[in-house]
Amino acid sequence: MSASEASTVTVSARHFDGRSARAHRVCLRFSATGVVVESEAGEWRLPAGEFSVSEVLGATPRSLTLADGQSFEVSDVAALARGLRLLGRREAAVTRWQQSWRGVGAALAATVLLVLVAYQWGLPALSRGLAAAAPAAVSEHLAQQTLAFLDRGMTRPSRLPEARQAALRAKAQQWFPPAAGGPAWQLQFRASALGPNALALPNGEIVLFDALVELAEGDEQVLAVVAHELGHVAARHGLRQLIQSSLVGFIAGAYLGDLSSLVSGLAAALLEAGYSRDFEREADAYAVARLRALGQPPQLLAGMLQRLEAAHAAAAGEAAEEAASDRQTGWGGLASHPETAERIARILADR
């Protein structure tokens, strides 16, 4: 390369005069003093500081645009970059990063890290704050909608005798009186083909399925389950999980451009989302603390978990092996609980 070639860079371009869509073939000759436009009509100078340059976007042609609307479209972006360097024009930092694999990799890694941090800590913190600030009417409305959804097909009126239900309510009130500083709550009973199960609604209603009551070795084990569900109520896990799921759905919907199903799916999301493993551990710890405060052994909860696991394994029948590989449930299919064995070990270790 000669000294003359090193001091100039010439690139082909398409010139648009700003008044019509017709393109004119020209050449742009870059030097340290400016840009000369070479066209069929002659040459004219393009002062270095009187045009803007579009950002780099892969191999997409870049444009040089003048204040009066004229523009030059350049396909050889590498030659254009050399010409701009001759002019002493540095690309913006973002543009330089886009042209660097290291810059792109660092930006991608930073984005992934930011998303992970937001999901791991930011989203739970935000949902905790929003759940705490939510009016009681919101929790009541969501709970009633959820219960109505259950009663439309998943549950039926309880088969337990009224006297049996009343006795359990009375014992639960004796063990966990709301006036003792715990959350307000009340027991509901339902029959369901889902088997032994229980769930806590955002307004404090705790739904016990008949099969769970029948499975328990005694009322104390039923009350241990109530203590666990009270942990969900006290920490507002249901509302927090709903908020988290909704926020994730909103962000995904905004990114994908589809928000149509967000609002209509709120009630179903409460059921489908399931409690996180952390929520289950928190509820277990809450239950153990409440049981211990009553002088009751945590083994009540651990024993109920063992009975539930055995019941679910038996119900799986021929699919028991598959069920064992996916044995994550505590009360049943409505929740995504940690491994039951892990929970039992944690409960028994918390002496």
Short mmCIF file of C-alpha atoms in Angstrom, two decimals:
data_model
loop_
_atom_site.label_atom_id
_atom_site.label_comp_id
_atom_site.label_asym_id
_atom_site.label_seq_id
_atom_site.Cartn_x
_atom_site.Cartn_y
_atom_site.Cartn_z
CA MET A 1 0.00 0.00 0.00
CA SER A 2 1.46 3.38 -1.05
CA ALA A 3 1.62 6.49 1.09
CA SER A 4 -1.08 8.06 -1.11
CA GLU A 5 -3.38 5.04 -0.68
CA ALA A 6 -2.82 5.08 3.05
CA SER A 7 -3.88 8.71 3.29
CA THR A 8 -7.17 8.27 1.41
CA VAL A 9 -9.97 5.74 1.39
CA THR A 10 -12.46 5.56 -1.46
CA VAL A 11 -15.77 3.76 -1.13
CA SER A 12 -18.74 3.35 -3.45
CA ALA A 13 -22.06 4.76 -2.30
CA ARG A 14 -25.63 5.42 -3.40
CA HIS A 15 -26.55 9.08 -3.21
CA PHE A 16 -30.09 10.24 -2.44
CA ASP A 17 -30.66 13.96 -2.95
CA GLY A 18 -33.48 14.15 -0.40
CA ARG A 19 -36.04 15.21 -3.02
CA SER A 20 -36.67 11.92 -4.81
CA ALA A 21 -36.23 8.19 -4.23
CA ARG A 22 -33.81 7.89 -7.13
CA ALA A 23 -30.32 6.74 -6.20
CA HIS A 24 -27.16 7.99 -7.93
CA ARG A 25 -23.92 6.04 -7.98
CA VAL A 26 -21.07 8.05 -6.48
CA CYS A 27 -17.73 7.49 -4.80
CA LEU A 28 -16.72 8.99 -1.45
CA ARG A 29 -13.04 9.75 -1.07
CA PHE A 30 -12.06 10.13 2.56
CA SER A 31 -8.94 11.99 3.72
CA ALA A 32 -7.83 13.75 6.85
CA THR A 33 -9.24 17.05 5.54
CA GLY A 34 -12.71 15.85 4.60
CA VAL A 35 -14.77 13.84 2.14
CA VAL A 36 -14.88 14.43 -1.61
CA VAL A 37 -17.94 13.21 -3.50
CA GLU A 38 -17.10 11.98 -6.99
CA SER A 39 -20.11 11.84 -9.31
CA GLU A 40 -20.90 12.06 -13.02
CA ALA A 41 -21.65 15.74 -12.53
CA GLY A 42 -18.24 16.42 -11.01
CA GLU A 43 -16.70 16.60 -7.58
CA TRP A 44 -17.81 18.44 -4.47
CA ARG A 45 -16.56 18.48 -0.94
CA LEU A 46 -18.44 17.13 2.06
CA PRO A 47 -17.12 18.83 5.19
CA ALA A 48 -16.24 16.31 7.87
CA GLY A 49 -18.37 17.76 10.61
CA GLU A 50 -21.62 18.25 8.67
CA PHE A 51 -22.99 14.74 8.42
CA SER A 52 -24.13 12.02 10.77
CA VAL A 53 -23.38 8.33 10.42
CA SER A 54 -25.79 5.53 11.27
CA GLU A 55 -24.76 2.88 13.79
CA VAL A 56 -23.30 -0.46 12.82
CA LEU A 57 -25.87 -3.23 12.51
CA GLY A 58 -24.10 -6.33 11.29
CA ALA A 59 -23.46 -6.15 7.54
CA THR A 60 -26.35 -3.75 6.97
CA PRO A 61 -25.36 -0.75 4.81
CA ARG A 62 -24.66 2.41 6.80
CA SER A 63 -25.85 5.88 5.91
CA LEU A 64 -24.20 9.27 5.96
CA THR A 65 -26.91 11.91 6.32
CA LEU A 66 -26.63 15.65 5.77
CA ALA A 67 -28.70 18.32 7.50
CA ASP A 68 -30.49 19.19 4.22
CA GLY A 69 -31.82 15.63 3.81
CA GLN A 70 -29.22 14.24 1.42
CA SER A 71 -27.81 10.85 2.29
CA PHE A 72 -25.22 8.35 1.11
CA GLU A 73 -25.73 4.62 1.55
CA VAL A 74 -22.53 2.61 1.87
CA SER A 75 -22.44 -1.18 1.68
CA ASP A 76 -18.73 -1.63 2.35
CA VAL A 77 -18.95 -0.89 6.06
CA ALA A 78 -15.33 -1.92 6.71
CA ALA A 79 -13.99 0.60 4.16
CA LEU A 80 -16.31 3.24 5.57
CA ALA A 81 -14.92 2.59 9.04
CA ARG A 82 -11.39 3.16 7.73
CA GLY A 83 -12.46 6.37 6.04
CA LEU A 84 -14.08 7.66 9.22
CA ARG A 85 -10.87 6.95 11.11
CA LEU A 86 -8.98 9.07 8.59
CA LEU A 87 -11.35 11.91 9.45
CA GLY A 88 -10.59 11.42 13.10
CA ARG A 89 -14.16 10.39 13.87
CA ARG A 90 -14.36 7.71 16.51
CA GLU A 91 -17.28 5.37 16.63
CA ALA A 92 -19.50 5.63 19.71
CA ALA A 93 -18.55 3.31 22.56
CA VAL A 94 -21.69 1.24 22.02
CA THR A 95 -20.83 0.85 18.35
CA ARG A 96 -17.29 -0.24 19.18
CA TRP A 97 -18.63 -2.80 21.66
CA GLN A 98 -21.04 -4.11 19.04
CA GLN A 99 -18.12 -4.73 16.72
CA SER A 100 -16.16 -6.61 19.37
CA TRP A 101 -16.87 -10.23 20.27
CA ARG A 102 -15.55 -9.50 23.71
CA GLY A 103 -17.89 -6.53 24.04
CA VAL A 104 -20.87 -8.54 22.82
CA GLY A 105 -19.94 -11.42 25.15
CA ALA A 106 -19.54 -9.09 28.12
CA ALA A 107 -22.88 -7.39 27.38
CA LEU A 108 -24.60 -10.77 27.04
CA ALA A 109 -23.07 -12.02 30.28
CA ALA A 110 -24.08 -8.82 32.08
CA THR A 111 -27.63 -9.12 30.76
CA VAL A 112 -27.93 -12.76 31.86
CA LEU A 113 -26.50 -11.89 35.27
CA LEU A 114 -28.93 -8.99 35.65
CA VAL A 115 -31.88 -11.21 34.73
CA LEU A 116 -30.78 -13.90 37.19
CA VAL A 117 -30.30 -11.41 40.02
CA ALA A 118 -33.68 -9.83 39.29
CA TYR A 119 -35.37 -13.22 39.21
CA GLN A 120 -33.59 -14.63 42.26
CA TRP A 121 -33.79 -11.64 44.58
CA GLY A 122 -35.48 -8.68 42.93
CA LEU A 123 -38.73 -10.39 42.03
CA PRO A 124 -39.25 -12.05 45.45
CA ALA A 125 -38.50 -8.76 47.22
CA LEU A 126 -40.90 -6.88 44.99
CA SER A 127 -43.65 -9.47 45.39
CA ARG A 128 -43.17 -9.43 49.16
CA GLY A 129 -43.63 -5.67 49.26
CA LEU A 130 -46.62 -5.67 46.93
CA ALA A 131 -48.31 -8.52 48.82
CA ALA A 132 -47.85 -6.70 52.12
CA ALA A 133 -49.35 -3.54 50.66
CA ALA A 134 -52.27 -5.25 48.92
CA PRO A 135 -55.66 -4.33 50.43
CA ALA A 136 -57.56 -7.07 52.20
CA ALA A 137 -60.29 -6.75 49.58
CA VAL A 138 -57.85 -7.96 46.92
CA SER A 139 -56.97 -11.08 48.90
CA GLU A 140 -60.65 -11.72 49.60
CA HIS A 141 -61.61 -11.37 45.94
CA LEU A 142 -58.82 -13.65 44.73
CA ALA A 143 -59.63 -16.25 47.37
CA GLN A 144 -63.31 -16.31 46.49
CA GLN A 145 -62.55 -16.55 42.79
CA THR A 146 -60.17 -19.44 43.44
CA LEU A 147 -62.60 -21.28 45.67
CA ALA A 148 -65.37 -20.80 43.11
CA PHE A 149 -63.04 -22.17 40.44
CA LEU A 150 -62.34 -25.23 42.58
CA ASP A 151 -66.00 -25.79 43.31
CA ARG A 152 -66.90 -25.69 39.61
CA GLY A 153 -65.27 -29.04 38.95
CA MET A 154 -62.29 -29.95 41.08
CA THR A 155 -63.98 -30.22 44.45
CA ARG A 156 -67.32 -31.25 45.88
CA PRO A 157 -69.01 -30.67 49.25
CA SER A 158 -67.24 -32.51 52.03
CA ARG A 159 -68.44 -35.97 52.96
CA LEU A 160 -67.23 -35.54 56.51
CA PRO A 161 -70.05 -35.35 59.04
CA GLU A 162 -70.80 -31.85 60.28
CA ALA A 163 -69.90 -32.95 63.79
CA ARG A 164 -66.50 -34.12 62.61
CA GLN A 165 -65.85 -30.83 60.82
CA ALA A 166 -66.96 -28.86 63.85
CA ALA A 167 -64.69 -30.88 66.12
CA LEU A 168 -61.67 -30.23 63.93
CA ARG A 169 -62.47 -26.51 63.72
CA ALA A 170 -62.76 -26.35 67.49
CA LYS A 171 -59.42 -28.10 68.02
CA ALA A 172 -57.75 -25.90 65.44
CA GLN A 173 -59.13 -22.81 67.16
CA GLN A 174 -57.80 -24.13 70.44
CA TRP A 175 -54.34 -24.78 69.02
CA PHE A 176 -54.02 -21.71 66.82
CA PRO A 177 -56.28 -18.96 68.14
CA PRO A 178 -56.06 -15.92 65.82
CA ALA A 179 -55.83 -13.70 68.88
CA ALA A 180 -52.42 -15.24 69.67
CA GLY A 181 -50.71 -13.05 67.10
CA GLY A 182 -51.09 -15.35 64.13
CA PRO A 183 -52.98 -14.57 60.93
CA ALA A 184 -56.76 -14.65 60.69
CA TRP A 185 -57.94 -17.94 59.22
CA GLN A 186 -60.81 -20.36 58.93
CA LEU A 187 -61.14 -23.97 57.88
CA GLN A 188 -63.03 -25.22 54.85
CA PHE A 189 -63.59 -28.87 54.00
CA ARG A 190 -63.98 -30.31 50.52
CA ALA A 191 -64.05 -33.70 48.86
CA SER A 192 -61.95 -34.13 45.75
CA ALA A 193 -60.57 -36.75 43.41
CA LEU A 194 -57.20 -35.10 43.85
CA GLY A 195 -56.70 -37.20 46.96
CA PRO A 196 -55.16 -36.07 50.25
CA ASN A 197 -54.51 -32.40 49.86
CA ALA A 198 -54.71 -28.98 51.47
CA LEU A 199 -54.18 -25.43 50.39
CA ALA A 200 -54.22 -21.95 51.83
CA LEU A 201 -56.01 -19.10 50.08
CA PRO A 202 -54.83 -15.47 50.26
CA ASN A 203 -57.64 -14.40 52.61
CA GLY A 204 -56.71 -17.00 55.25
CA GLU A 205 -59.14 -19.71 54.27
CA ILE A 206 -57.52 -23.14 54.58
CA VAL A 207 -59.10 -25.89 52.53
CA LEU A 208 -58.64 -29.45 53.79
CA PHE A 209 -59.65 -32.32 51.55
CA ASP A 210 -61.52 -35.20 53.10
CA ALA A 211 -58.89 -37.69 51.99
CA LEU A 212 -56.24 -35.86 53.99
CA VAL A 213 -58.34 -35.93 57.15
CA GLU A 214 -59.05 -39.63 56.64
CA LEU A 215 -55.39 -40.37 56.00
CA ALA A 216 -54.13 -38.76 59.18
CA GLU A 217 -53.30 -41.02 62.10
CA GLY A 218 -55.06 -38.62 64.42
CA ASP A 219 -56.36 -35.10 64.70
CA GLU A 220 -52.93 -33.91 65.80
CA GLN A 221 -51.50 -34.72 62.38
CA VAL A 222 -54.35 -32.83 60.71
CA LEU A 223 -53.57 -29.85 62.91
CA ALA A 224 -49.90 -30.12 61.94
CA VAL A 225 -51.00 -29.65 58.33
CA VAL A 226 -53.11 -26.68 59.41
CA ALA A 227 -49.99 -25.22 61.05
CA HIS A 228 -48.11 -25.60 57.79
CA GLU A 229 -50.87 -23.89 55.83
CA LEU A 230 -50.97 -21.13 58.45
CA GLY A 231 -47.32 -20.54 57.57
CA HIS A 232 -48.39 -19.86 53.99
CA VAL A 233 -51.12 -17.52 55.19
CA ALA A 234 -48.84 -15.63 57.59
CA ALA A 235 -46.20 -15.03 54.90
CA ARG A 236 -48.83 -14.33 52.23
CA HIS A 237 -47.23 -16.94 50.02
CA GLY A 238 -50.26 -17.37 47.81
CA LEU A 239 -50.46 -13.69 46.92
CA ARG A 240 -46.70 -13.41 46.53
CA GLN A 241 -46.61 -16.40 44.21
CA LEU A 242 -49.46 -14.96 42.18
CA ILE A 243 -47.67 -11.60 41.89
CA GLN A 244 -44.44 -13.28 40.88
CA SER A 245 -46.14 -15.42 38.27
CA SER A 246 -48.06 -12.43 36.94
CA LEU A 247 -44.94 -10.28 36.70
CA VAL A 248 -43.05 -13.02 34.90
CA GLY A 249 -46.03 -13.49 32.60
CA PHE A 250 -46.29 -9.75 32.01
CA ILE A 251 -42.61 -9.41 31.14
CA ALA A 252 -42.72 -12.47 28.89
CA GLY A 253 -45.94 -11.22 27.30
CA ALA A 254 -44.50 -7.76 26.72
CA TYR A 255 -41.40 -9.29 25.17
CA LEU A 256 -43.39 -11.67 23.01
CA GLY A 257 -46.10 -9.11 22.29
CA ASP A 258 -49.00 -11.08 23.72
CA LEU A 259 -50.78 -9.83 26.83
CA SER A 260 -54.22 -11.15 25.94
CA SER A 261 -54.26 -14.09 28.35
CA LEU A 262 -52.74 -12.36 31.39
CA VAL A 263 -55.83 -10.97 33.10
CA SER A 264 -58.12 -13.93 32.42
CA GLY A 265 -55.58 -16.37 33.82
CA LEU A 266 -55.02 -14.79 37.23
CA ALA A 267 -57.26 -17.14 39.19
CA ALA A 268 -55.93 -20.23 37.41
CA ALA A 269 -52.36 -19.05 37.92
CA LEU A 270 -52.92 -19.09 41.66
CA LEU A 271 -53.60 -22.79 41.45
CA GLU A 272 -51.14 -23.74 38.77
CA ALA A 273 -48.12 -21.81 39.88
CA GLY A 274 -47.53 -23.84 43.03
CA TYR A 275 -45.48 -22.79 45.97
CA SER A 276 -41.80 -22.47 45.57
CA ARG A 277 -39.44 -24.65 47.50
CA ASP A 278 -38.49 -21.71 49.68
CA PHE A 279 -42.14 -21.08 50.50
CA GLU A 280 -42.57 -24.69 51.56
CA ARG A 281 -39.50 -24.58 53.75
CA GLU A 282 -40.73 -21.36 55.34
CA ALA A 283 -44.15 -22.88 55.98
CA ASP A 284 -42.56 -26.01 57.47
CA ALA A 285 -40.41 -23.89 59.78
CA TYR A 286 -43.46 -21.87 60.81
CA ALA A 287 -45.39 -25.05 61.57
CA VAL A 288 -42.56 -26.51 63.62
CA ALA A 289 -42.32 -23.31 65.65
CA ARG A 290 -46.07 -23.23 66.29
CA LEU A 291 -46.14 -26.91 67.25
CA ARG A 292 -43.19 -26.52 69.56
CA ALA A 293 -44.82 -23.50 71.22
CA LEU A 294 -47.76 -25.77 72.00
CA GLY A 295 -45.51 -28.46 73.39
CA GLN A 296 -46.28 -30.67 70.42
CA PRO A 297 -43.53 -32.63 68.63
CA PRO A 298 -42.53 -31.67 65.05
CA GLN A 299 -42.80 -35.39 64.31
CA LEU A 300 -46.51 -34.78 63.83
CA LEU A 301 -45.78 -32.91 60.62
CA ALA A 302 -43.01 -35.29 59.55
CA GLY A 303 -45.26 -38.28 60.15
CA MET A 304 -48.05 -36.74 58.08
CA LEU A 305 -45.64 -36.13 55.24
CA GLN A 306 -44.59 -39.77 55.34
CA ARG A 307 -48.19 -40.92 55.20
CA LEU A 308 -48.91 -38.55 52.31
CA GLU A 309 -45.93 -39.77 50.38
CA ALA A 310 -46.92 -43.38 50.88
CA ALA A 311 -50.49 -42.59 49.81
CA HIS A 312 -49.38 -40.84 46.64
CA ALA A 313 -46.98 -43.66 45.78
CA ALA A 314 -49.75 -46.23 46.24
CA ALA A 315 -52.16 -44.17 44.14
CA ALA A 316 -49.62 -44.04 41.37
CA GLY A 317 -50.07 -47.80 40.91
CA GLU A 318 -48.21 -49.03 37.87
CA ALA A 319 -46.77 -45.57 37.42
CA ALA A 320 -45.21 -45.66 40.88
CA GLU A 321 -41.70 -45.72 39.48
CA GLU A 322 -42.37 -42.64 37.43
CA ALA A 323 -44.05 -41.00 40.38
CA ALA A 324 -41.09 -41.77 42.60
CA SER A 325 -38.77 -40.02 40.16
CA ASP A 326 -40.96 -36.95 40.37
CA ARG A 327 -41.74 -37.17 44.05
CA GLN A 328 -41.89 -33.51 44.83
CA THR A 329 -45.26 -33.20 46.42
CA GLY A 330 -46.09 -32.59 50.02
CA TRP A 331 -49.86 -32.29 50.08
CA GLY A 332 -50.43 -33.37 46.51
CA GLY A 333 -50.62 -32.31 42.92
CA LEU A 334 -51.55 -28.69 43.53
CA ALA A 335 -48.12 -27.76 44.72
CA SER A 336 -44.53 -28.00 43.63
CA HIS A 337 -42.96 -28.90 46.95
CA PRO A 338 -39.39 -29.80 47.77
CA GLU A 339 -38.50 -33.46 47.99
CA THR A 340 -40.56 -34.94 50.78
CA ALA A 341 -37.60 -36.83 52.23
CA GLU A 342 -35.64 -33.59 52.37
CA ARG A 343 -38.49 -31.84 54.15
CA ILE A 344 -38.89 -34.63 56.67
CA ALA A 345 -35.17 -34.64 57.41
CA ARG A 346 -35.18 -30.87 57.83
CA ILE A 347 -38.18 -30.98 60.16
CA LEU A 348 -36.74 -33.75 62.31
CA ALA A 349 -33.36 -32.00 62.44
CA ASP A 350 -35.03 -28.83 63.71
CA ARG A 351 -35.17 -30.00 67.29
#
